[in-house]
JSON list of C-alpha atoms and ligand atoms in Angstrom, two decimals:
[
{"chain": "A", "resi": 489, "resn": "MET", "atom": "CA", "xyz": [-8.30, -286.96, 20.20]},
{"chain": "A", "resi": 490, "resn": "ASN", "atom": "CA", "xyz": [-7.07, -285.68, 16.83]},
{"chain": "A", "resi": 491, "resn": "SER", "atom": "CA", "xyz": [-8.71, -282.87, 14.87]},
{"chain": "A", "resi": 492, "resn": "GLU", "atom": "CA", "xyz": [-9.74, -285.21, 12.04]},
{"chain": "A", "resi": 493, "resn": "THR", "atom": "CA", "xyz": [-11.82, -287.30, 14.45]},
{"chain": "A", "resi": 494, "resn": "ILE", "atom": "CA", "xyz": [-13.38, -284.17, 15.93]},
{"chain": "A", "resi": 495, "resn": "GLU", "atom": "CA", "xyz": [-14.24, -282.79, 12.48]},
{"chain": "A", "resi": 496, "resn": "ARG", "atom": "CA", "xyz": [-15.81, -286.12, 11.46]},
{"chain": "A", "resi": 497, "resn": "LEU", "atom": "CA", "xyz": [-17.95, -286.10, 14.62]},
{"chain": "A", "resi": 498, "resn": "ILE", "atom": "CA", "xyz": [-19.01, -282.48, 14.06]},
{"chain": "A", "resi": 499, "resn": "ASP", "atom": "CA", "xyz": [-20.01, -283.26, 10.50]},
{"chain": "A", "resi": 500, "resn": "SER", "atom": "CA", "xyz": [-22.12, -286.20, 11.76]},
{"chain": "A", "resi": 501, "resn": "ALA", "atom": "CA", "xyz": [-23.80, -284.05, 14.45]},
{"chain": "A", "resi": 502, "resn": "LEU", "atom": "CA", "xyz": [-24.65, -281.29, 11.96]},
{"chain": "A", "resi": 503, "resn": "LYS", "atom": "CA", "xyz": [-26.07, -283.82, 9.48]},
{"chain": "A", "resi": 504, "resn": "ALA", "atom": "CA", "xyz": [-28.07, -285.58, 12.21]},
{"chain": "A", "resi": 505, "resn": "ARG", "atom": "CA", "xyz": [-29.45, -282.21, 13.33]},
{"chain": "A", "resi": 506, "resn": "GLU", "atom": "CA", "xyz": [-31.42, -282.06, 10.08]},
{"chain": "A", "resi": 507, "resn": "ASN", "atom": "CA", "xyz": [-33.62, -284.84, 11.53]},
{"chain": "A", "resi": 508, "resn": "SER", "atom": "CA", "xyz": [-34.29, -283.00, 14.78]},
{"chain": "A", "resi": 509, "resn": "TYR", "atom": "CA", "xyz": [-37.99, -282.94, 15.69]},
{"chain": "A", "resi": 510, "resn": "ALA", "atom": "CA", "xyz": [-38.39, -279.59, 17.43]},
{"chain": "A", "resi": 511, "resn": "PRO", "atom": "CA", "xyz": [-41.73, -278.06, 16.34]},
{"chain": "A", "resi": 512, "resn": "TYR", "atom": "CA", "xyz": [-42.35, -276.49, 19.78]},
{"chain": "A", "resi": 513, "resn": "SER", "atom": "CA", "xyz": [-39.03, -274.82, 20.61]},
{"chain": "A", "resi": 514, "resn": "GLY", "atom": "CA", "xyz": [-37.60, -274.44, 17.11]},
{"chain": "A", "resi": 515, "resn": "PHE", "atom": "CA", "xyz": [-34.27, -275.28, 18.76]},
{"chain": "A", "resi": 516, "resn": "ARG", "atom": "CA", "xyz": [-32.77, -278.11, 16.72]},
{"chain": "A", "resi": 517, "resn": "VAL", "atom": "CA", "xyz": [-30.01, -280.20, 18.26]},
{"chain": "A", "resi": 518, "resn": "GLY", "atom": "CA", "xyz": [-27.83, -282.93, 16.76]},
{"chain": "A", "resi": 519, "resn": "ALA", "atom": "CA", "xyz": [-25.33, -285.07, 18.66]},
{"chain": "A", "resi": 520, "resn": "ALA", "atom": "CA", "xyz": [-22.63, -287.52, 17.60]},
{"chain": "A", "resi": 521, "resn": "LEU", "atom": "CA", "xyz": [-21.35, -289.90, 20.27]},
{"chain": "A", "resi": 522, "resn": "LEU", "atom": "CA", "xyz": [-18.06, -291.77, 19.84]},
{"chain": "A", "resi": 523, "resn": "GLY", "atom": "CA", "xyz": [-17.99, -295.22, 21.43]},
{"chain": "A", "resi": 524, "resn": "GLU", "atom": "CA", "xyz": [-14.85, -296.88, 22.77]},
{"chain": "A", "resi": 525, "resn": "SER", "atom": "CA", "xyz": [-15.23, -299.33, 19.85]},
{"chain": "A", "resi": 526, "resn": "GLY", "atom": "CA", "xyz": [-14.82, -296.45, 17.40]},
{"chain": "A", "resi": 527, "resn": "ARG", "atom": "CA", "xyz": [-18.48, -296.55, 16.31]},
{"chain": "A", "resi": 528, "resn": "VAL", "atom": "CA", "xyz": [-20.39, -293.27, 16.09]},
{"chain": "A", "resi": 529, "resn": "TYR", "atom": "CA", "xyz": [-24.01, -292.99, 17.25]},
{"chain": "A", "resi": 530, "resn": "THR", "atom": "CA", "xyz": [-26.04, -289.93, 16.33]},
{"chain": "A", "resi": 531, "resn": "GLY", "atom": "CA", "xyz": [-29.05, -288.51, 18.12]},
{"chain": "A", "resi": 532, "resn": "VAL", "atom": "CA", "xyz": [-31.46, -285.59, 17.85]},
{"chain": "A", "resi": 533, "resn": "ASN", "atom": "CA", "xyz": [-33.89, -283.91, 20.18]},
{"chain": "A", "resi": 534, "resn": "VAL", "atom": "CA", "xyz": [-37.37, -285.36, 19.80]},
{"chain": "A", "resi": 535, "resn": "GLU", "atom": "CA", "xyz": [-40.01, -283.07, 21.26]},
{"chain": "A", "resi": 536, "resn": "ASN", "atom": "CA", "xyz": [-43.58, -283.92, 22.21]},
{"chain": "A", "resi": 537, "resn": "SER", "atom": "CA", "xyz": [-46.82, -281.96, 22.57]},
{"chain": "A", "resi": 538, "resn": "SER", "atom": "CA", "xyz": [-46.71, -283.13, 26.21]},
{"chain": "A", "resi": 539, "resn": "TYR", "atom": "CA", "xyz": [-43.50, -281.16, 26.77]},
{"chain": "A", "resi": 540, "resn": "PRO", "atom": "CA", "xyz": [-41.79, -283.27, 29.50]},
{"chain": "A", "resi": 541, "resn": "ALA", "atom": "CA", "xyz": [-42.01, -286.31, 27.21]},
{"chain": "A", "resi": 542, "resn": "GLY", "atom": "CA", "xyz": [-39.46, -284.80, 24.84]},
{"chain": "A", "resi": 543, "resn": "ILE", "atom": "CA", "xyz": [-35.88, -286.04, 24.91]},
{"chain": "A", "resi": 544, "resn": "CYS", "atom": "CA", "xyz": [-32.56, -284.33, 24.25]},
{"chain": "A", "resi": 545, "resn": "ALA", "atom": "CA", "xyz": [-30.20, -285.24, 21.42]},
{"chain": "A", "resi": 546, "resn": "GLU", "atom": "CA", "xyz": [-27.50, -286.51, 23.81]},
{"chain": "A", "resi": 547, "resn": "GLN", "atom": "CA", "xyz": [-29.92, -288.89, 25.53]},
{"chain": "A", "resi": 548, "resn": "ALA", "atom": "CA", "xyz": [-31.21, -290.14, 22.17]},
{"chain": "A", "resi": 549, "resn": "ALA", "atom": "CA", "xyz": [-27.61, -290.95, 21.12]},
{"chain": "A", "resi": 550, "resn": "ILE", "atom": "CA", "xyz": [-26.88, -292.75, 24.42]},
{"chain": "A", "resi": 551, "resn": "CYS", "atom": "CA", "xyz": [-30.11, -294.78, 24.14]},
{"chain": "A", "resi": 552, "resn": "LYS", "atom": "CA", "xyz": [-29.28, -295.76, 20.57]},
{"chain": "A", "resi": 553, "resn": "ALA", "atom": "CA", "xyz": [-25.76, -296.87, 21.50]},
{"chain": "A", "resi": 554, "resn": "VAL", "atom": "CA", "xyz": [-26.77, -298.80, 24.62]},
{"chain": "A", "resi": 555, "resn": "SER", "atom": "CA", "xyz": [-29.56, -300.49, 22.64]},
{"chain": "A", "resi": 556, "resn": "GLU", "atom": "CA", "xyz": [-26.91, -301.68, 20.20]},
{"chain": "A", "resi": 557, "resn": "GLY", "atom": "CA", "xyz": [-24.69, -303.07, 22.97]},
{"chain": "A", "resi": 558, "resn": "GLU", "atom": "CA", "xyz": [-22.15, -300.28, 23.49]},
{"chain": "A", "resi": 559, "resn": "HIS", "atom": "CA", "xyz": [-21.85, -298.88, 27.04]},
{"chain": "A", "resi": 560, "resn": "ARG", "atom": "CA", "xyz": [-18.63, -296.86, 27.25]},
{"chain": "A", "resi": 561, "resn": "PHE", "atom": "CA", "xyz": [-17.82, -293.71, 25.32]},
{"chain": "A", "resi": 562, "resn": "LYS", "atom": "CA", "xyz": [-14.95, -291.35, 24.51]},
{"chain": "A", "resi": 563, "resn": "ALA", "atom": "CA", "xyz": [-16.55, -288.13, 23.28]},
{"chain": "A", "resi": 564, "resn": "ILE", "atom": "CA", "xyz": [-19.72, -286.39, 22.17]},
{"chain": "A", "resi": 565, "resn": "VAL", "atom": "CA", "xyz": [-20.27, -283.48, 19.81]},
{"chain": "A", "resi": 566, "resn": "ILE", "atom": "CA", "xyz": [-23.35, -281.31, 20.30]},
{"chain": "A", "resi": 567, "resn": "ALA", "atom": "CA", "xyz": [-24.55, -278.89, 17.63]},
{"chain": "A", "resi": 568, "resn": "GLY", "atom": "CA", "xyz": [-27.70, -276.95, 18.45]},
{"chain": "A", "resi": 569, "resn": "GLY", "atom": "CA", "xyz": [-29.44, -273.70, 17.68]},
{"chain": "A", "resi": 570, "resn": "GLU", "atom": "CA", "xyz": [-32.46, -272.01, 16.20]},
{"chain": "A", "resi": 571, "resn": "GLU", "atom": "CA", "xyz": [-31.09, -271.94, 12.67]},
{"chain": "A", "resi": 572, "resn": "SER", "atom": "CA", "xyz": [-32.90, -273.98, 10.03]},
{"chain": "A", "resi": 573, "resn": "ALA", "atom": "CA", "xyz": [-31.96, -277.58, 9.22]},
{"chain": "A", "resi": 574, "resn": "GLY", "atom": "CA", "xyz": [-28.92, -277.87, 7.00]},
{"chain": "A", "resi": 575, "resn": "ALA", "atom": "CA", "xyz": [-27.19, -274.76, 8.41]},
{"chain": "A", "resi": 576, "resn": "GLU", "atom": "CA", "xyz": [-23.44, -275.36, 8.13]},
{"chain": "A", "resi": 577, "resn": "SER", "atom": "CA", "xyz": [-22.66, -272.88, 10.87]},
{"chain": "A", "resi": 578, "resn": "LEU", "atom": "CA", "xyz": [-24.63, -272.15, 14.05]},
{"chain": "A", "resi": 579, "resn": "LYS", "atom": "CA", "xyz": [-24.70, -268.87, 15.98]},
{"chain": "A", "resi": 580, "resn": "GLN", "atom": "CA", "xyz": [-24.25, -270.39, 19.42]},
{"chain": "A", "resi": 581, "resn": "PHE", "atom": "CA", "xyz": [-22.50, -273.16, 21.31]},
{"chain": "A", "resi": 582, "resn": "CYS", "atom": "CA", "xyz": [-25.02, -275.60, 22.81]},
{"chain": "A", "resi": 583, "resn": "TYR", "atom": "CA", "xyz": [-23.91, -277.25, 26.04]},
{"chain": "A", "resi": 584, "resn": "PRO", "atom": "CA", "xyz": [-25.60, -280.30, 27.55]},
{"chain": "A", "resi": 585, "resn": "CYS", "atom": "CA", "xyz": [-28.38, -279.65, 30.05]},
{"chain": "A", "resi": 586, "resn": "GLY", "atom": "CA", "xyz": [-27.99, -280.91, 33.64]},
{"chain": "A", "resi": 587, "resn": "ILE", "atom": "CA", "xyz": [-29.89, -284.13, 33.07]},
{"chain": "A", "resi": 588, "resn": "CYS", "atom": "CA", "xyz": [-27.78, -284.94, 29.99]},
{"chain": "A", "resi": 589, "resn": "ARG", "atom": "CA", "xyz": [-24.59, -284.34, 32.00]},
{"chain": "A", "resi": 590, "resn": "GLN", "atom": "CA", "xyz": [-25.77, -286.89, 34.55]},
{"chain": "A", "resi": 591, "resn": "VAL", "atom": "CA", "xyz": [-26.78, -289.38, 31.81]},
{"chain": "A", "resi": 592, "resn": "LEU", "atom": "CA", "xyz": [-23.35, -289.03, 30.18]},
{"chain": "A", "resi": 593, "resn": "SER", "atom": "CA", "xyz": [-21.51, -289.45, 33.48]},
{"chain": "A", "resi": 594, "resn": "GLU", "atom": "CA", "xyz": [-23.08, -292.92, 33.92]},
{"chain": "A", "resi": 595, "resn": "HIS", "atom": "CA", "xyz": [-21.21, -294.20, 30.85]},
{"chain": "A", "resi": 596, "resn": "CYS", "atom": "CA", "xyz": [-18.09, -292.07, 30.65]},
{"chain": "A", "resi": 597, "resn": "ASN", "atom": "CA", "xyz": [-14.77, -291.58, 32.40]},
{"chain": "A", "resi": 598, "resn": "ASP", "atom": "CA", "xyz": [-13.69, -288.19, 33.75]},
{"chain": "A", "resi": 599, "resn": "ASP", "atom": "CA", "xyz": [-11.64, -287.49, 30.63]},
{"chain": "A", "resi": 600, "resn": "PHE", "atom": "CA", "xyz": [-14.65, -287.96, 28.33]},
{"chain": "A", "resi": 601, "resn": "LYS", "atom": "CA", "xyz": [-14.72, -285.02, 25.91]},
{"chain": "A", "resi": 602, "resn": "VAL", "atom": "CA", "xyz": [-17.77, -282.80, 25.50]},
{"chain": "A", "resi": 603, "resn": "ILE", "atom": "CA", "xyz": [-17.43, -280.78, 22.32]},
{"chain": "A", "resi": 604, "resn": "ALA", "atom": "CA", "xyz": [-19.86, -277.95, 21.60]},
{"chain": "A", "resi": 605, "resn": "ALA", "atom": "CA", "xyz": [-19.70, -277.04, 17.93]},
{"chain": "A", "resi": 606, "resn": "LYS", "atom": "CA", "xyz": [-20.92, -274.20, 15.75]},
{"chain": "A", "resi": 607, "resn": "SER", "atom": "CA", "xyz": [-19.27, -275.58, 12.60]},
{"chain": "A", "resi": 608, "resn": "VAL", "atom": "CA", "xyz": [-16.51, -278.03, 11.63]},
{"chain": "A", "resi": 609, "resn": "THR", "atom": "CA", "xyz": [-13.91, -275.38, 12.39]},
{"chain": "A", "resi": 610, "resn": "GLU", "atom": "CA", "xyz": [-15.49, -273.62, 15.38]},
{"chain": "A", "resi": 611, "resn": "TYR", "atom": "CA", "xyz": [-15.83, -275.70, 18.51]},
{"chain": "A", "resi": 612, "resn": "GLN", "atom": "CA", "xyz": [-15.06, -275.80, 22.24]},
{"chain": "A", "resi": 613, "resn": "CYS", "atom": "CA", "xyz": [-13.84, -278.96, 23.98]},
{"chain": "A", "resi": 614, "resn": "HIS", "atom": "CA", "xyz": [-14.14, -279.72, 27.73]},
{"chain": "A", "resi": 615, "resn": "ASP", "atom": "CA", "xyz": [-13.67, -282.73, 29.97]},
{"chain": "A", "resi": 616, "resn": "LEU", "atom": "CA", "xyz": [-16.98, -283.98, 31.39]},
{"chain": "A", "resi": 617, "resn": "SER", "atom": "CA", "xyz": [-15.52, -283.67, 34.91]},
{"chain": "A", "resi": 618, "resn": "SER", "atom": "CA", "xyz": [-15.27, -279.88, 34.46]},
{"chain": "A", "resi": 619, "resn": "LEU", "atom": "CA", "xyz": [-18.95, -279.65, 33.40]},
{"chain": "A", "resi": 620, "resn": "LEU", "atom": "CA", "xyz": [-20.16, -281.98, 36.17]},
{"chain": "A", "resi": 621, "resn": "PRO", "atom": "CA", "xyz": [-17.71, -281.95, 39.09]},
{"chain": "A", "resi": 622, "resn": "PHE", "atom": "CA", "xyz": [-18.30, -284.25, 42.10]},
{"chain": "A", "resi": 623, "resn": "SER", "atom": "CA", "xyz": [-20.80, -286.26, 40.05]},
{"chain": "A", "resi": 624, "resn": "PHE", "atom": "CA", "xyz": [-23.23, -288.64, 41.72]},
{"chain": "A", "resi": 625, "resn": "ARG", "atom": "CA", "xyz": [-22.44, -292.36, 41.43]},
{"chain": "A", "resi": 626, "resn": "LEU", "atom": "CA", "xyz": [-23.83, -295.32, 43.35]},
{"chain": "B", "resi": 111, "resn": "THU", "atom": "N1", "xyz": [-31.89, -279.85, 24.09]},
{"chain": "B", "resi": 111, "resn": "THU", "atom": "C1", "xyz": [-31.07, -280.88, 23.72]},
{"chain": "B", "resi": 111, "resn": "THU", "atom": "O1", "xyz": [-31.38, -281.65, 22.83]},
{"chain": "B", "resi": 111, "resn": "THU", "atom": "N2", "xyz": [-29.89, -281.01, 24.39]},
{"chain": "B", "resi": 111, "resn": "THU", "atom": "C2", "xyz": [-29.48, -280.20, 25.40]},
{"chain": "B", "resi": 111, "resn": "THU", "atom": "O2", "xyz": [-28.49, -280.49, 26.07]},
{"chain": "B", "resi": 111, "resn": "THU", "atom": "C3", "xyz": [-30.21, -278.96, 25.68]},
{"chain": "B", "resi": 111, "resn": "THU", "atom": "C4", "xyz": [-31.59, -278.92, 25.15]},
{"chain": "B", "resi": 111, "resn": "THU", "atom": "C5", "xyz": [-33.19, -279.70, 23.41]},
{"chain": "B", "resi": 111, "resn": "THU", "atom": "C6", "xyz": [-34.37, -280.00, 24.28]},
{"chain": "B", "resi": 111, "resn": "THU", "atom": "C7", "xyz": [-35.46, -279.21, 23.56]},
{"chain": "B", "resi": 111, "resn": "THU", "atom": "O3", "xyz": [-36.00, -280.03, 22.55]},
{"chain": "B", "resi": 111, "resn": "THU", "atom": "C8", "xyz": [-34.74, -278.05, 22.94]},
{"chain": "B", "resi": 111, "resn": "THU", "atom": "O4", "xyz": [-33.36, -278.37, 22.98]},
{"chain": "B", "resi": 111, "resn": "THU", "atom": "C9", "xyz": [-34.97, -276.73, 23.63]},
{"chain": "B", "resi": 111, "resn": "THU", "atom": "O5", "xyz": [-34.75, -276.83, 24.99]}
]
């Protein structure tokens, strides 16, 4: 995956993050998921006053993509932190939670890239298989 594609995905995740609905945690997350078709699907965390009903940004992006007919993916960028919406640079790398790792593994090969980004120039890239080794599959 070239750096231009990664930068484009990071930009999309940071922009999407502005729509995060996180009034309870104040932790805003944006995700940008690259489909095998080349389409990009964004997602944000959407919290709920009944806390377990909230969903993560990665799951929102997967649901959006699958709803539109795309099932296989190449990469996801995650940008999350407590900074206000519109921040161009975050203080921390946000990695997918355990449930999101499992959700991603359903639709992705072992070389799927998980990219945690603070800004368009500061990011860390890992294969999903290193974040979720020996994953469960039926
Ligand atoms: N969150 C995500 O959106 N993705 C993750 O992988 C980690 C956590 C959200 C859930 C919740 O709305 C907030 O971050 C704080 O946990």
